[in-house]
Tab-separated table of C-alpha atoms in Angstrom:
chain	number	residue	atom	x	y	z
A	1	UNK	CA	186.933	0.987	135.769
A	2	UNK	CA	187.314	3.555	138.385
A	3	UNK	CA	187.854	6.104	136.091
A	4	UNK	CA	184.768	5.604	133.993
A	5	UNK	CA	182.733	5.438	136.761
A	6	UNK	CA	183.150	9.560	136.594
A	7	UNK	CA	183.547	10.095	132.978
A	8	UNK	CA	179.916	9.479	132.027
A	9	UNK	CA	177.964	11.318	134.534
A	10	UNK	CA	180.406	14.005	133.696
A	11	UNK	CA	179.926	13.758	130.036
A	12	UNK	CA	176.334	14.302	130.520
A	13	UNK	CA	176.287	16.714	132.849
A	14	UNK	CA	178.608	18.880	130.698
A	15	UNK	CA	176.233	18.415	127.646
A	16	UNK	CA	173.944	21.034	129.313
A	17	UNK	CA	176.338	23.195	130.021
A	18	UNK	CA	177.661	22.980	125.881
A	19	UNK	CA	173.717	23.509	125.216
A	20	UNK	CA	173.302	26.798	127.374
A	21	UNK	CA	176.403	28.382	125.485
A	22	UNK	CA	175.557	30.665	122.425
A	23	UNK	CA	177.295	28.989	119.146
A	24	UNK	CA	178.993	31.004	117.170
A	25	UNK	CA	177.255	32.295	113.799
A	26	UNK	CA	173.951	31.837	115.303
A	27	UNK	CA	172.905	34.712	117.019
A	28	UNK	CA	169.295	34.546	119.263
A	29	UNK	CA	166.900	36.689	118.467
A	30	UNK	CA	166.966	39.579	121.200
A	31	UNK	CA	162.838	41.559	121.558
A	32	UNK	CA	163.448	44.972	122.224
A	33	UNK	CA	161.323	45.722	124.965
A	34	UNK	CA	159.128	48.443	124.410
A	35	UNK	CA	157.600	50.400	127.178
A	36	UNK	CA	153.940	50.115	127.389
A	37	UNK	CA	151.387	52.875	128.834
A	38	UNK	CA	150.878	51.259	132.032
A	39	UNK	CA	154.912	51.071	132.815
A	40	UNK	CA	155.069	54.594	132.037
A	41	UNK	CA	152.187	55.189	134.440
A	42	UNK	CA	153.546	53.566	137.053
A	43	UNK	CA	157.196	55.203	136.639
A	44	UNK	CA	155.461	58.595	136.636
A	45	UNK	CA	153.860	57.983	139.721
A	46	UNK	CA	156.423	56.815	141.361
A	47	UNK	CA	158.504	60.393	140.580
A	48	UNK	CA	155.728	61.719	141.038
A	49	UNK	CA	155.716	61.313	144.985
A	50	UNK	CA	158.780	62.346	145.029
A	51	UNK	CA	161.240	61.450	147.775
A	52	UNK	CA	160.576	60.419	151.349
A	53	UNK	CA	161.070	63.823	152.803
A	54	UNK	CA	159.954	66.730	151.152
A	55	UNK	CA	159.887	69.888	153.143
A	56	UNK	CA	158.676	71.773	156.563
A	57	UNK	CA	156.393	74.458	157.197
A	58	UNK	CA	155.640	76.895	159.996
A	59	UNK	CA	152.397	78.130	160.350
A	60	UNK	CA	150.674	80.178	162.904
A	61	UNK	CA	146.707	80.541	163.555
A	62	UNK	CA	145.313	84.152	163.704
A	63	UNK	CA	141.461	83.259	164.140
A	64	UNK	CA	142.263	82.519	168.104
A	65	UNK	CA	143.469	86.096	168.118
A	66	UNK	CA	139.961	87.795	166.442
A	67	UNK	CA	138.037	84.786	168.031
A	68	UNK	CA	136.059	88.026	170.691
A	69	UNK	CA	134.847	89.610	167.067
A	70	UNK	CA	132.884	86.053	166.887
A	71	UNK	CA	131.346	85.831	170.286
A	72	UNK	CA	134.334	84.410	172.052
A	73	UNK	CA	135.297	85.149	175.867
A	74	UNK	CA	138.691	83.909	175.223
A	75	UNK	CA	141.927	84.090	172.760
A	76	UNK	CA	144.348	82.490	171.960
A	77	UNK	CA	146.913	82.159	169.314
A	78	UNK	CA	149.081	79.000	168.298
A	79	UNK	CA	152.053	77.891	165.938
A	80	UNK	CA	153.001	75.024	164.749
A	81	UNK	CA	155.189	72.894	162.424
A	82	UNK	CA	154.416	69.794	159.623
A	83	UNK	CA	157.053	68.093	157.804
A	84	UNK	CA	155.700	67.041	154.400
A	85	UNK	CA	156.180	63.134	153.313
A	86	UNK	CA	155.734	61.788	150.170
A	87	UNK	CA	153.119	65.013	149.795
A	88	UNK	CA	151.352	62.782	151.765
A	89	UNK	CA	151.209	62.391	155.247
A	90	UNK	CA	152.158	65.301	157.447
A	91	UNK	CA	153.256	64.571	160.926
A	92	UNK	CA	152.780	67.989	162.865
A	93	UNK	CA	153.540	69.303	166.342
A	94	UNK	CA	152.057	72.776	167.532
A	95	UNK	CA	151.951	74.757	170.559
A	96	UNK	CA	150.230	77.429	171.765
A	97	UNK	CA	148.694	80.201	174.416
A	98	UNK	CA	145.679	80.686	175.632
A	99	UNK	CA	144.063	83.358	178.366
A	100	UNK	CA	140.236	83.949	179.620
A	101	UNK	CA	139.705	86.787	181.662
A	102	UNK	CA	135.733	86.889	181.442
A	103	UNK	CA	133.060	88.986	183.771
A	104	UNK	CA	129.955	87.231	183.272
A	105	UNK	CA	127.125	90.168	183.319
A	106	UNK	CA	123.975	88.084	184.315
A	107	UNK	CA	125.635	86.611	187.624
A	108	UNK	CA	128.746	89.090	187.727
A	109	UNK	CA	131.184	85.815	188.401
A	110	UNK	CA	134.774	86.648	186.959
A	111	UNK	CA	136.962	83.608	185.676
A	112	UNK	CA	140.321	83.989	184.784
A	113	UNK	CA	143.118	82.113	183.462
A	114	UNK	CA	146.384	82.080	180.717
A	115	UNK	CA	148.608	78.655	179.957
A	116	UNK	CA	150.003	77.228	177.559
A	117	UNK	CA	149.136	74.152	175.162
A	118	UNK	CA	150.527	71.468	173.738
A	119	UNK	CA	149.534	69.262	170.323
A	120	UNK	CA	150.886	66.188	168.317
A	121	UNK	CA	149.548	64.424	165.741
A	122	UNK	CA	149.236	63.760	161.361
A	123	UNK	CA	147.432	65.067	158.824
A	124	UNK	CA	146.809	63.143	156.051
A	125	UNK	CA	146.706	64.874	152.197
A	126	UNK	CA	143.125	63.214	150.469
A	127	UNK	CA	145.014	64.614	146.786
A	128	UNK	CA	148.218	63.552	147.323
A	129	UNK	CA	148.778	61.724	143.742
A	130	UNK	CA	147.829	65.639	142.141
A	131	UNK	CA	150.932	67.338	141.242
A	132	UNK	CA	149.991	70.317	143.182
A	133	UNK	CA	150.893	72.253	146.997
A	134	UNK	CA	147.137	72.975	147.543
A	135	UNK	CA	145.346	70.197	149.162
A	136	UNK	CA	142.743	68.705	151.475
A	137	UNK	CA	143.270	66.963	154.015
A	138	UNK	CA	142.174	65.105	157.598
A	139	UNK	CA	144.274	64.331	160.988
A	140	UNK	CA	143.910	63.929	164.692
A	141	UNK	CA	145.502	65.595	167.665
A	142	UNK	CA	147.039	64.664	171.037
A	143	UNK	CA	146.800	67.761	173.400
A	144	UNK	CA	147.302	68.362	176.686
A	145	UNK	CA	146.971	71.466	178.766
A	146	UNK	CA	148.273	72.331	182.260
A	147	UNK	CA	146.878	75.477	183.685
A	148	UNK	CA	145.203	77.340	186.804
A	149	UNK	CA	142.734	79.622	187.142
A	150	UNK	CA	140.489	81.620	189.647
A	151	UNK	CA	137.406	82.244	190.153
A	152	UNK	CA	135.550	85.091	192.284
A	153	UNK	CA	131.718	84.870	192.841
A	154	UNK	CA	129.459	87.427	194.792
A	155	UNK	CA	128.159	86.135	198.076
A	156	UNK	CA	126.138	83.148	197.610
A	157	UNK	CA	122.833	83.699	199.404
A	158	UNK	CA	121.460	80.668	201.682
A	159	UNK	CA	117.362	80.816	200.645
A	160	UNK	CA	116.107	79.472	203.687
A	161	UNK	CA	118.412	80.270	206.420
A	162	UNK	CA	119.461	83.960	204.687
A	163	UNK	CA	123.677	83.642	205.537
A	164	UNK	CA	126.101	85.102	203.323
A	165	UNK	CA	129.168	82.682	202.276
A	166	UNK	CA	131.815	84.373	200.308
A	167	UNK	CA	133.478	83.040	197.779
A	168	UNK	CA	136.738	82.985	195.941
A	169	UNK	CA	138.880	80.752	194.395
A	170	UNK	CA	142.949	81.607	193.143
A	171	UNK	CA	145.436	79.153	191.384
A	172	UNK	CA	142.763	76.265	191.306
A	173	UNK	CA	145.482	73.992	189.517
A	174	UNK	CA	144.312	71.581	186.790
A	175	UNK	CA	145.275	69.800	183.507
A	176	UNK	CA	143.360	68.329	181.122
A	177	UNK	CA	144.375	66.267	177.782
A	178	UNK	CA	142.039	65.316	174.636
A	179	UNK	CA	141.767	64.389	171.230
A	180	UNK	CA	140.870	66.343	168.279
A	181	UNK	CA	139.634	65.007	164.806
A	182	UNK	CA	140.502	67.460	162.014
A	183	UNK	CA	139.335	68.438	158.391
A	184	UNK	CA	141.264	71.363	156.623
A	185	UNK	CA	142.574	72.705	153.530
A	186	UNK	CA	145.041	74.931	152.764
A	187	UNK	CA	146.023	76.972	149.175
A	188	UNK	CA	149.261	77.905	147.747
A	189	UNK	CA	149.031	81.994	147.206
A	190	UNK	CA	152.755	82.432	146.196
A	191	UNK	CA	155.862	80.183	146.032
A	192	UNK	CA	156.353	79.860	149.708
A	193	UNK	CA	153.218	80.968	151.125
A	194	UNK	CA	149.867	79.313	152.082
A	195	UNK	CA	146.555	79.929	153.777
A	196	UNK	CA	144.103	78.205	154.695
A	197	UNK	CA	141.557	76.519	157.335
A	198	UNK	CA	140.770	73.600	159.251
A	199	UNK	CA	137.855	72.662	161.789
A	200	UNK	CA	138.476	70.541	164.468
A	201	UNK	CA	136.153	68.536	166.788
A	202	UNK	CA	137.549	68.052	170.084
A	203	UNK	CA	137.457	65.492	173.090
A	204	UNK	CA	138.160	65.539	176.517
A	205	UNK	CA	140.243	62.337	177.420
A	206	UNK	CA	140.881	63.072	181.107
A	207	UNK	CA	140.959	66.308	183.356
A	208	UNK	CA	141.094	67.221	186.982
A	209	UNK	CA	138.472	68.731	188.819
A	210	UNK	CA	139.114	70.051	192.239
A	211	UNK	CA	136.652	70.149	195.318
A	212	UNK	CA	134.962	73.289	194.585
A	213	UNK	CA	134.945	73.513	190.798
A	214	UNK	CA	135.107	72.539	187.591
A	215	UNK	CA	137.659	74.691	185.357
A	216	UNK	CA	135.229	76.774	183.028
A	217	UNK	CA	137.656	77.654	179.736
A	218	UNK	CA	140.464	75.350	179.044
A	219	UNK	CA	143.827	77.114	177.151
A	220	UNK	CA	143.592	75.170	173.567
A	221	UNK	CA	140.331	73.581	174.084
A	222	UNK	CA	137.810	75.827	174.891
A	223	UNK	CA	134.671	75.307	177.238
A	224	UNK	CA	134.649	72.305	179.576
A	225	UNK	CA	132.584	70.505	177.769
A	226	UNK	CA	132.845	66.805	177.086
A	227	UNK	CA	133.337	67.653	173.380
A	228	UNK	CA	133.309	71.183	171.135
A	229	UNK	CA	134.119	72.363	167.936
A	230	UNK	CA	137.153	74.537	166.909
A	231	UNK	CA	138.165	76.604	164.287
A	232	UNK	CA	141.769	77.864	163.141
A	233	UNK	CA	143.171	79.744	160.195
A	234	UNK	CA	146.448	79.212	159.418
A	235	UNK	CA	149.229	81.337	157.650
A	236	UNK	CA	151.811	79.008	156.529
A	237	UNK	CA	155.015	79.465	155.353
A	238	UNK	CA	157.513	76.735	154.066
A	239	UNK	CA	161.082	76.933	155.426
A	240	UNK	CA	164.141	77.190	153.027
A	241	UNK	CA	165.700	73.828	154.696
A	242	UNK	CA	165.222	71.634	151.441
A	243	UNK	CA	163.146	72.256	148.139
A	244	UNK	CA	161.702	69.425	146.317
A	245	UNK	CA	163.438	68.610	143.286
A	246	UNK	CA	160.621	67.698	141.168
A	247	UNK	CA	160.595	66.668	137.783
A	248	UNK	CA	157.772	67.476	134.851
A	249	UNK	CA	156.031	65.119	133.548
A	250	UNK	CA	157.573	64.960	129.731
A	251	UNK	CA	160.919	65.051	131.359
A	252	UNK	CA	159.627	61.823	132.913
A	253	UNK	CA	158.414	60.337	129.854
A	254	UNK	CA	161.981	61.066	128.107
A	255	UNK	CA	164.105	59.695	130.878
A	256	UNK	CA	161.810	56.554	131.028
A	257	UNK	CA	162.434	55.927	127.062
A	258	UNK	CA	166.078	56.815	127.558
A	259	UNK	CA	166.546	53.829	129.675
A	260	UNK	CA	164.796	51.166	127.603
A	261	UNK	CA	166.767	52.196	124.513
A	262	UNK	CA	169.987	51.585	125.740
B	1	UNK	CA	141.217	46.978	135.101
B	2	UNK	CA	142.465	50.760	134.648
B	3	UNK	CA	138.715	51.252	134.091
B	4	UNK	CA	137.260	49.011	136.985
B	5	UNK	CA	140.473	50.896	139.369
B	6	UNK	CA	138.998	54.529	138.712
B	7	UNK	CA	135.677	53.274	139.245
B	8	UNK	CA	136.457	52.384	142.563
B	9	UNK	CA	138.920	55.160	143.382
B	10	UNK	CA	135.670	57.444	142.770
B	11	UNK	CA	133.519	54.941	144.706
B	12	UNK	CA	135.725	55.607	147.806
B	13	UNK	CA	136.053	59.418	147.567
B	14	UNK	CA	131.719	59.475	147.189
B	15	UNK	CA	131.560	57.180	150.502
B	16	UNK	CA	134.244	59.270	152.404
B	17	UNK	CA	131.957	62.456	151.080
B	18	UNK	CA	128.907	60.916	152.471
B	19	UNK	CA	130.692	60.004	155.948
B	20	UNK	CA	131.672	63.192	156.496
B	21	UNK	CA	128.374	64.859	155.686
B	22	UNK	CA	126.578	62.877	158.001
B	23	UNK	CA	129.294	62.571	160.755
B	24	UNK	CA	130.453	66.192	160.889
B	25	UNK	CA	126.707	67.486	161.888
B	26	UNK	CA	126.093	64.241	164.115
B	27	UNK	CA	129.362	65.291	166.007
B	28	UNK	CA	128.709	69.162	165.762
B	29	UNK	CA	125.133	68.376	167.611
B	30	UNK	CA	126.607	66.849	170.313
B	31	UNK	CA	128.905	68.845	170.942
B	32	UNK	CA	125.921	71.956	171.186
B	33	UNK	CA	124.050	69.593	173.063
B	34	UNK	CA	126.440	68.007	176.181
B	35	UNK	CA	126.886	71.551	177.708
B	36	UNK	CA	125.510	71.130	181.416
B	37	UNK	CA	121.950	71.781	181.442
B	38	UNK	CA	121.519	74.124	184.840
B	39	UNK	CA	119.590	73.346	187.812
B	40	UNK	CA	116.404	75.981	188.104
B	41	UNK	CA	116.875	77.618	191.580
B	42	UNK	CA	120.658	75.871	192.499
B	43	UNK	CA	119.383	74.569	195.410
B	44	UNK	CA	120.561	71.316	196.681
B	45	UNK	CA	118.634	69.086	198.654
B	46	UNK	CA	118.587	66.353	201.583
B	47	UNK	CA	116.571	63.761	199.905
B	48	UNK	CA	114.637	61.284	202.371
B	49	UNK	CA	112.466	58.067	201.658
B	50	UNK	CA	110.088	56.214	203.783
B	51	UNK	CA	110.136	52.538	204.528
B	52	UNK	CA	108.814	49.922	206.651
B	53	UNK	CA	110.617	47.706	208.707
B	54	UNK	CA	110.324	44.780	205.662
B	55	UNK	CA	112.751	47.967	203.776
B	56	UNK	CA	109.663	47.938	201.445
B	57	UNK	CA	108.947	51.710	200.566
B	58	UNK	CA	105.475	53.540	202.283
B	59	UNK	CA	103.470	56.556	202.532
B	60	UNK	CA	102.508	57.972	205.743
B	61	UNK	CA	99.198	58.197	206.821
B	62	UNK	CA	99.447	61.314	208.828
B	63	UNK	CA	99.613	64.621	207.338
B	64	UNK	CA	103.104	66.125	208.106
B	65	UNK	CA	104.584	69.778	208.490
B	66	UNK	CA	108.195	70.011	208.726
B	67	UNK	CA	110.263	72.617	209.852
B	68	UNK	CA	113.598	73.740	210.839
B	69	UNK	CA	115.441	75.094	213.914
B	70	UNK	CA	117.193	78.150	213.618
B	71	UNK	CA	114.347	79.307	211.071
B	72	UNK	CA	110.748	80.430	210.252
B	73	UNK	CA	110.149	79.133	207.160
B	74	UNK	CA	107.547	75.925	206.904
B	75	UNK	CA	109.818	73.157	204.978
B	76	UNK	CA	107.246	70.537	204.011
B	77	UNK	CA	103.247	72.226	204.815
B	78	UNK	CA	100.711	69.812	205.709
B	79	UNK	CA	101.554	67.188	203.101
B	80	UNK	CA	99.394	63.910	203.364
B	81	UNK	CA	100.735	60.547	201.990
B	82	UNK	CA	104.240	61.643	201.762
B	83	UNK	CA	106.677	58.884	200.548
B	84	UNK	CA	109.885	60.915	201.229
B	85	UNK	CA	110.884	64.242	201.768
B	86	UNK	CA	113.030	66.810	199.989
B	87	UNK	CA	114.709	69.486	202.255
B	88	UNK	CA	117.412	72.485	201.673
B	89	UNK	CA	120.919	72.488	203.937
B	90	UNK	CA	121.913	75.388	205.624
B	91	UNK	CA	125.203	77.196	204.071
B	92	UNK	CA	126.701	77.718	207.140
B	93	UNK	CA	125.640	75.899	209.989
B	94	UNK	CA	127.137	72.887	210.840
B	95	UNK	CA	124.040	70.736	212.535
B	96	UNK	CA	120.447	71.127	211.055
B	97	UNK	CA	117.631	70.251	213.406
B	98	UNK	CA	114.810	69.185	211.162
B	99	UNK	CA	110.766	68.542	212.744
B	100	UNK	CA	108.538	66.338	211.702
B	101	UNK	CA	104.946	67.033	212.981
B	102	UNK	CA	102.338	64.617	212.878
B	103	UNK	CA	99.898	66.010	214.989
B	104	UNK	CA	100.274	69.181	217.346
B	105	UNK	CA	101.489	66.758	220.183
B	106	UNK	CA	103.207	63.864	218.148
B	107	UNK	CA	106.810	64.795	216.209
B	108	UNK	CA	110.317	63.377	215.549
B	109	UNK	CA	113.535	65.483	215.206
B	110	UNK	CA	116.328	64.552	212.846
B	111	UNK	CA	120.068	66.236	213.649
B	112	UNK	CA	121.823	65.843	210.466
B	113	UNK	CA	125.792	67.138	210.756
B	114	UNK	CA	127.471	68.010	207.494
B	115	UNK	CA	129.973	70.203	206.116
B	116	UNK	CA	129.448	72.807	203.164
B	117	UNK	CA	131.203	72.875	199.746
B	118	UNK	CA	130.643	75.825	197.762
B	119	UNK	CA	131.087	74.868	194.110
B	120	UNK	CA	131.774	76.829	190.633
B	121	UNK	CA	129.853	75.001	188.352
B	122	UNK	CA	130.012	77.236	185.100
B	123	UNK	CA	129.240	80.889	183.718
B	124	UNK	CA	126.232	79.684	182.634
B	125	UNK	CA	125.023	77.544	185.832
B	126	UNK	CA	126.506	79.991	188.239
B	127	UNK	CA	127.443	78.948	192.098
B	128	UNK	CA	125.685	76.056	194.091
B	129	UNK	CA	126.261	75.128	198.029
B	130	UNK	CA	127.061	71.198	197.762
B	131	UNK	CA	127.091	69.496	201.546
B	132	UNK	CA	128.707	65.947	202.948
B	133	UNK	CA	126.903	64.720	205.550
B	134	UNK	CA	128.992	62.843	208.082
B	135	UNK	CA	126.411	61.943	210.924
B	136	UNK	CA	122.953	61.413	211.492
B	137	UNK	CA	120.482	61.364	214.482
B	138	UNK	CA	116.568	61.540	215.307
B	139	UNK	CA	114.386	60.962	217.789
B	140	UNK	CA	111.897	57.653	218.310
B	141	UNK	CA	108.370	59.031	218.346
B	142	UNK	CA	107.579	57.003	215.222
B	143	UNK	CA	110.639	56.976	213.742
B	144	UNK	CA	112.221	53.378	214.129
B	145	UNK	CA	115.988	54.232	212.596
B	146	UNK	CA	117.606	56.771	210.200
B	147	UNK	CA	120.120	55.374	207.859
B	148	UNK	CA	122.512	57.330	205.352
B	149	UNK	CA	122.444	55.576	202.229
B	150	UNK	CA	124.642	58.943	200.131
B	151	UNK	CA	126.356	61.468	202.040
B	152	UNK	CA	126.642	63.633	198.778
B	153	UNK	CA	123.890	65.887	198.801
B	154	UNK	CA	124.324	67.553	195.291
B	155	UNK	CA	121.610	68.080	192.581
B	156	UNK	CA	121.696	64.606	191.698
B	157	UNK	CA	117.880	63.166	193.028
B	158	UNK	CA	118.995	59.836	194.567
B	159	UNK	CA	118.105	59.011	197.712
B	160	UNK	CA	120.355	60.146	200.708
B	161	UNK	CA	118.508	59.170	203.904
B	162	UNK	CA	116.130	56.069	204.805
B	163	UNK	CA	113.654	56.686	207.602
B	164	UNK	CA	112.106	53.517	209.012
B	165	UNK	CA	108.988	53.880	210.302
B	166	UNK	CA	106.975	51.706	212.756
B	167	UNK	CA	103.939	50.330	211.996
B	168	UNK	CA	102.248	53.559	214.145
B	169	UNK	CA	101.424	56.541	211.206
B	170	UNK	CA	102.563	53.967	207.809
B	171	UNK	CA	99.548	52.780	205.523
């Protein structure tokens, strides 16, 4: 009695098990399974991408160093480097120096300073699903500046009571840090070469000011103002550390078909 | 769907096309535009209100000259109704001695003591004498009290000083 207790649920629970084995001489109908359009789509854009990592460039500004032929009292120059992921976001640090050593002719007051500068920050690739190295693109900055400066002023004149204060100011110390919005694009002109430009709108975040003045030029940012424009054109070269190992598109297409036939 | 996904993919580049057109000049306007804008002569002044003992403000019924020690130049010159007064700190002293006449017999003195900053402002804006006041005195002709309200005396036009005046030359 014992015994039978077990051998029925176990009779029936084995008849599934007989029913999910394939019986001999009758063979089930396998579909081949055909790629369609879309799966082919999505496979090439996958490769497409490419890997994670695909590369870093150096590139340098020269516009900071003709900025006088364009009215400015300053230069600068800057480099920098962007590591290219996915073709698609481009997380950049750069660095540069700036100097101001400016005789104003109107009011013959002489400012002068030279520091360096510091930016991190992303640029983002608006064409990143074109199979291409030339592309648009927008970011933001970090930056921060430490610096000093002087400034030396002819007497200043009291109107009323007609005394002459001097005045001069050496190694005011300040720093100042902002944020920059950017919009840029930048062309391929040979295999591991590229140019381009990128305009930048910059503001300040914080900044000392000491008791008798404000600084007048800031290294990387330009004039103290609460928010200016830049401008930089870059040369940019991409480093031998790692080539992308890209594939064409009909090589794609081939592979993909390869791997539903088998 | 492919259709309906391009559709919107071109949607979104159009809208990030027109966002940046009208941003980019919004943002490049203000930026030309927050510069400071410069003070005409860069003269910084001592800026003084009248009020009545009720701190309600007043104009003076007498017509007032006001001058300084240490100088010939005629501050304020026969000014009737005056509801405050507006007057330039010396770069170097340390004390100015400021009269108010009334009449030819009746006039307070105020002794204001301050120190002098000179301040950069920009290339543009040039130099500018900025002052702290630290102490203030005057006499009780028809003055009541002087009270320092700001002891920043800067181009900004608020109110440094408030002269109470009794009930003798107020309207």
């Amino acid at each position: 009695m014992r015994i039978s207790k077990y051998i029925i649920p176990l009779l029936f629970l084995s008849s599934f098990l007989i029913a999910a084995l394939p019986i001999r001489g009758q063979e089930r109908k396998i579909t081949k399974y055909v790629p369609g359009k879309d799966d082919i789509e999505k496979e090439k854009e996958k490769i497409d991408l490419g890997p994670l990592f695909q590369g870093v460039s150096a590139y340098a500004d020269v516009f900071g160093l003709v900025g006088k032929a364009f009215g400015n009292n300053y230069t600068s120059t800057e480099f920098g480097f962007e590591v290219n992921l996915k073709n698609r976001f481009f997380p950049v640090i750069e660095t540069g120096y700036g100097k101001c050593n400016y005789t104003d002719d109107d009011n013959n007051i002489h400012y002068k300073t030279s520091s360096t500068y510091f930016r991190v920050g992303m640029n983002y690739n608006f064409f990143y699903k074109k199979r291409q190295t030339s592309y648009v693109y927008g970011g933001f900055r970090y930056a921060y500046s430490p610096f000093k400066y002087d400034v030396d002023s002819p007497d200043l004149v009291d109107p009323v009571w007609k005394d002459k204060i001097p005045f001069a100011l050496h190694d005011v110390k300040g720093n100042m840090s902002w944020g920059e919005l950017v919009v840029g694009l930048q062309a391929k002109i040979t295999s591991i070469l590229h140019m381009g430009w990128s305009l930048r709108y910059k503001t300040r975040l914080s900044s000392t000011e000491s008791l008798n003045s404000n600084p007048w030029y800031v290294p990387g940012y330009g004039n103290y103002k609460k928010s200016t424009f830049g401008v930089t054109y870059d040369i940019v070269i991409d480093l031998p550390f790692w080539k992308a190992n890209k594939k064409s598109i009909s090589q794609v297409v081939e592979d993909v078909k390869k791997e539903t036939n088998k | 769907m492919k259709f309906f996904c391009s559709k919107t993919r071109n949607a979104g580049r159009s809208i990030l096309g027109i966002l940046l057109v009208i941003i980019l000049p919004g943002l490049l306007y203000s930026s030309c535009n927050n510069g400071n804008d410069c003070v005409v002569d860069n003269v910084s002044y001592a800026r003084f209100n009248f009020y009545n003992k009720d701190n309600t403000s007043i104009k003076l019924s007498a017509t007032i000259t006001v001058t300084a020690a240490g100088t010939d130049s005629v501050l304020v010159n026969k000014e009737s109704g005056a509801k405050g007064l507006a007057l330039p700190v010396s770069y170097k002293g340390r004390v100015d001695t400021f009269v108010i006449k009334y009449t030819d017999l009746m006039r307070d003195t105020i002794f204001m003591t301050h120190t002098n900053i000179p301040y950069f402002i920009s290339m543009d804006c040039g130099m500018a004498m900025y002052h702290l006041v630290e102490d203030v005195k005057c006499t009780h002709y028809a003055i009541d009290s002087v009270k320092l309200v700001n002891p920043k005396i800067n181009f900004d036009p608020n109110e440094n000083f408030k002269i109470y005046y009794s009930t003798l030359i107020s309207e």
